[in-house]
Amino acid sequence: MANRVAVTGGSGKLGRAVVRDLVEHGWDVVNLDRVPSPDALAPFTKVDLTDYGQAVEALTRIDDRYDGVDALVHLAAIPAPGLQANAATFRNNMLTTFNVFQAARLAGITNVVWASSETVLGLPFETPPPYLPVDEEYAARPESTYSLVKHLEETMVAELCRWIPELKATGLRFSNVMYPEDYAAFPAFDDDPELRRWNLWSYIDARDGAQAVRFGLEREGTGREVFVIASPDTVMTTPTMELVERYYPELELRRPIEGHETLLSIEKARRILGYNPSHSWRNHV
Ligand SMILES: NC(=O)c1ccc[n+]([C@@H]2O[C@H](COP(=O)([O-])OP(=O)(O)OC[C@H]3O[C@@H](n4cnc5c(N)ncnc54)[C@H](O)[C@@H]3O)[C@@H](O)[C@H]2O)c1
């Protein structure tokens, strides 16, 4: 029988692409969310993961639907700053992540992929990053409550991995998630590069984000690893070096940047996960 994976937030923007990709690649997927998915590709159980009891039940056994879960993909969250009051974002996101990791521990699930965020790199970069391209090698710089929670989650997971030596936890620092229907807006970004400077003009195609999740589940080894996950190109038609020279002329450039290459380094993901993104907005507009 296929390995069973529980996807929290499987009805959301990124979650829908993740559920589709995992189903297409032979995983037995269950979707745990507060709302159903319009796709109905995987059995759905309505849960509020801020309730520990519901998290435990959902990662253990749901009546006659399933008994036992082999792996967890945790995406459920309020997905950006400003959508709700900061205290509500903190409560929902922090508690949800604590609960699902604790429930996974109780259920003996040792393979977890969870959504972190590009924001921990220092978005919106009102303080410039230490160097370009940005990568996983410098300390987190959360600038909002949303991002602070992502940083606290990364920190919590490092400790959990110390407590549970067999735990493999893969944190994916996703860039801004996009679908082909979002790409029609991209050519206008060139009129005002300031519009997308806040994340260094990066994005992630949801399908490539889903690939990174699957590769995270398949990663060898144990312990916590975090990866920046972005599309290989920017949202701009202007070459990346022109943007660097205009907005960040003082910054150390750690390697040459070519063409429309992203300033969010995906080298670690390529090297360790085998991440190989294949979708670009340039093929859709
Ligand atoms: N969208 C982006 O640009 C982006 C960028 C970086 C990281 N992320 C992260 O990726 C993940 C998915 O983001 P998304 O864009 O798909 O968000 P989304 O809002 O579209 O989906 C999130 C889903 O989680 C569910 N959810 C939230 N709290 C829950 C709870 N307490 N119990 C049960 N379900 C709950 C929601 O119902 C929703 O369906 C999030 O962790 C987000 O922080 C998103």
Tab-separated table of N, CA, C and O and ligand atoms in Angstrom, residues 9 11-15 33-35 47-50 75-79 92 96 115-117 146 150 174-177, ligand 1:
chain	number	residue	atom	x	y	z
A	9	GLY	N	-3.761	22.072	5.758
A	9	GLY	CA	-3.891	23.209	4.838
A	9	GLY	C	-3.956	22.760	3.393
A	9	GLY	O	-3.646	23.528	2.480
A	11	SER	N	-6.350	22.435	1.490
A	11	SER	CA	-7.346	23.143	0.671
A	11	SER	C	-6.854	24.525	0.248
A	11	SER	O	-7.560	25.227	-0.477
A	12	GLY	N	-5.681	24.933	0.704
A	12	GLY	CA	-5.195	26.285	0.466
A	12	GLY	C	-4.482	26.437	-0.872
A	12	GLY	O	-4.394	25.487	-1.664
A	13	LYS	N	-3.955	27.626	-1.102
A	13	LYS	CA	-3.347	27.942	-2.397
A	13	LYS	C	-2.192	26.988	-2.714
A	13	LYS	O	-2.177	26.349	-3.764
A	14	LEU	N	-1.271	26.881	-1.800
A	14	LEU	CA	-0.149	25.961	-2.009
A	14	LEU	C	-0.590	24.509	-1.794
A	14	LEU	O	-0.197	23.608	-2.545
A	15	GLY	N	-1.448	24.303	-0.797
A	15	GLY	CA	-1.865	22.945	-0.434
A	15	GLY	C	-2.533	22.200	-1.574
A	15	GLY	O	-2.325	20.993	-1.741
A	33	ASP	N	-7.990	20.227	7.072
A	33	ASP	CA	-8.133	21.679	6.907
A	33	ASP	C	-9.422	22.105	7.588
A	33	ASP	O	-10.274	21.273	7.903
A	34	ARG	N	-9.548	23.423	7.763
A	34	ARG	CA	-10.815	23.944	8.307
A	34	ARG	C	-11.894	24.032	7.252
A	34	ARG	O	-13.071	24.095	7.557
A	35	VAL	N	-11.459	24.065	5.964
A	35	VAL	CA	-12.432	24.177	4.860
A	35	VAL	C	-12.143	23.092	3.829
A	35	VAL	O	-10.990	22.693	3.643
A	47	VAL	N	-10.843	19.920	10.419
A	47	VAL	CA	-10.223	19.999	11.747
A	47	VAL	C	-9.834	21.437	12.033
A	47	VAL	O	-9.492	22.194	11.117
A	48	ASP	N	-9.860	21.787	13.305
A	48	ASP	CA	-9.210	23.021	13.740
A	48	ASP	C	-7.976	22.595	14.509
A	48	ASP	O	-8.071	22.069	15.618
A	49	LEU	N	-6.825	22.816	13.910
A	49	LEU	CA	-5.574	22.283	14.467
A	49	LEU	C	-5.056	23.112	15.636
A	49	LEU	O	-4.033	22.759	16.233
A	50	THR	N	-5.748	24.186	16.004
A	50	THR	CA	-5.398	24.861	17.264
A	50	THR	C	-5.900	24.033	18.454
A	50	THR	O	-5.546	24.317	19.591
A	75	LEU	N	1.136	22.680	6.248
A	75	LEU	CA	1.051	23.962	5.540
A	75	LEU	C	0.026	24.895	6.179
A	75	LEU	O	0.007	26.090	5.871
A	76	ALA	N	-0.859	24.359	7.029
A	76	ALA	CA	-1.968	25.173	7.561
A	76	ALA	C	-1.431	26.370	8.328
A	76	ALA	O	-0.587	26.226	9.212
A	77	ALA	N	-1.897	27.538	7.964
A	77	ALA	CA	-1.481	28.770	8.642
A	77	ALA	C	-2.301	29.925	8.089
A	77	ALA	O	-2.906	29.812	7.018
A	78	ILE	N	-2.302	31.029	8.812
A	78	ILE	CA	-2.700	32.317	8.230
A	78	ILE	C	-1.472	32.757	7.443
A	78	ILE	O	-0.389	32.916	8.025
A	79	PRO	N	-1.578	32.915	6.090
A	79	PRO	CA	-0.369	32.860	5.259
A	79	PRO	C	0.374	34.171	4.985
A	79	PRO	O	1.246	34.185	4.121
A	92	ASN	N	-2.932	31.331	16.091
A	92	ASN	CA	-3.284	30.270	15.141
A	92	ASN	C	-2.037	29.532	14.648
A	92	ASN	O	-1.970	28.304	14.685
A	96	THR	N	-0.922	25.882	16.129
A	96	THR	CA	-1.132	24.832	15.128
A	96	THR	C	0.162	24.042	14.909
A	96	THR	O	0.151	22.802	14.889
A	115	ALA	N	5.878	24.310	6.056
A	115	ALA	CA	6.068	25.568	5.335
A	115	ALA	C	6.630	26.625	6.262
A	115	ALA	O	5.972	27.066	7.202
A	116	SER	N	7.865	27.026	5.982
A	116	SER	CA	8.391	28.256	6.561
A	116	SER	C	8.159	29.348	5.512
A	116	SER	O	7.198	29.243	4.729
A	117	SER	N	8.974	30.348	5.459
A	117	SER	CA	8.676	31.465	4.561
A	117	SER	C	9.927	32.265	4.241
A	117	SER	O	10.827	32.420	5.083
A	146	TYR	N	3.999	37.614	11.782
A	146	TYR	CA	3.887	36.416	10.934
A	146	TYR	C	5.256	35.753	10.770
A	146	TYR	O	5.424	34.540	10.963
A	150	LYS	N	7.241	32.140	12.055
A	150	LYS	CA	7.980	31.206	11.185
A	150	LYS	C	9.377	30.939	11.764
A	150	LYS	O	9.868	29.801	11.761
A	174	PHE	N	9.305	29.134	1.516
A	174	PHE	CA	8.711	29.426	0.210
A	174	PHE	C	8.742	30.920	-0.098
A	174	PHE	O	8.487	31.751	0.770
A	175	SER	N	8.967	31.219	-1.367
A	175	SER	CA	8.734	32.570	-1.865
A	175	SER	C	7.231	32.749	-2.089
A	175	SER	O	6.419	31.904	-1.699
A	176	ASN	N	6.843	33.852	-2.713
A	176	ASN	CA	5.422	34.199	-2.898
A	176	ASN	C	4.794	33.222	-3.915
A	176	ASN	O	5.233	33.141	-5.067
A	177	VAL	N	3.760	32.495	-3.477
A	177	VAL	CA	3.200	31.397	-4.269
A	177	VAL	C	2.328	31.938	-5.414
A	177	VAL	O	1.457	32.779	-5.187
B	1	LIG	N1	1.132	32.136	-0.216
B	1	LIG	C1	2.403	32.513	-0.127
B	1	LIG	O1	2.870	33.370	-0.900
B	1	LIG	C2	3.306	31.891	0.913
B	1	LIG	C3	4.676	32.242	0.918
B	1	LIG	C4	5.524	31.666	1.862
B	1	LIG	C5	5.034	30.733	2.759
B	1	LIG	N2	3.691	30.421	2.742
B	1	LIG	C6	3.206	29.440	3.730
B	1	LIG	O2	2.708	28.314	3.010
B	1	LIG	C7	1.604	27.754	3.724
B	1	LIG	C8	0.378	27.672	2.833
B	1	LIG	O3	0.036	28.986	2.403
B	1	LIG	P1	-1.164	29.256	1.375
B	1	LIG	O4	-0.794	30.427	0.559
B	1	LIG	O5	-1.549	27.993	0.717
B	1	LIG	O6	-2.293	29.729	2.407
B	1	LIG	P2	-3.885	29.517	2.315
B	1	LIG	O7	-4.509	30.477	3.266
B	1	LIG	O8	-4.339	29.531	0.903
B	1	LIG	O9	-4.046	28.034	2.880
B	1	LIG	C9	-3.855	27.749	4.241
B	1	LIG	C10	-4.893	26.727	4.661
B	1	LIG	O10	-4.684	26.419	6.051
B	1	LIG	C11	-5.947	26.272	6.663
B	1	LIG	N3	-5.806	26.561	8.100
B	1	LIG	C12	-5.312	27.666	8.677
B	1	LIG	N4	-5.357	27.569	10.000
B	1	LIG	C13	-5.886	26.347	10.288
B	1	LIG	C14	-6.194	25.667	11.486
B	1	LIG	N5	-5.994	26.231	12.679
B	1	LIG	N6	-6.721	24.425	11.400
B	1	LIG	C15	-6.962	23.851	10.195
B	1	LIG	N7	-6.691	24.452	9.018
B	1	LIG	C16	-6.162	25.700	9.073
B	1	LIG	C17	-6.860	27.277	5.954
B	1	LIG	O11	-8.221	26.899	6.054
B	1	LIG	C18	-6.338	27.234	4.523
B	1	LIG	O12	-7.074	26.353	3.688
B	1	LIG	C19	1.425	28.622	4.973
B	1	LIG	O13	2.123	28.034	6.041
B	1	LIG	C20	2.064	29.930	4.577
B	1	LIG	O14	2.500	30.661	5.718
B	1	LIG	C21	2.834	30.960	1.829
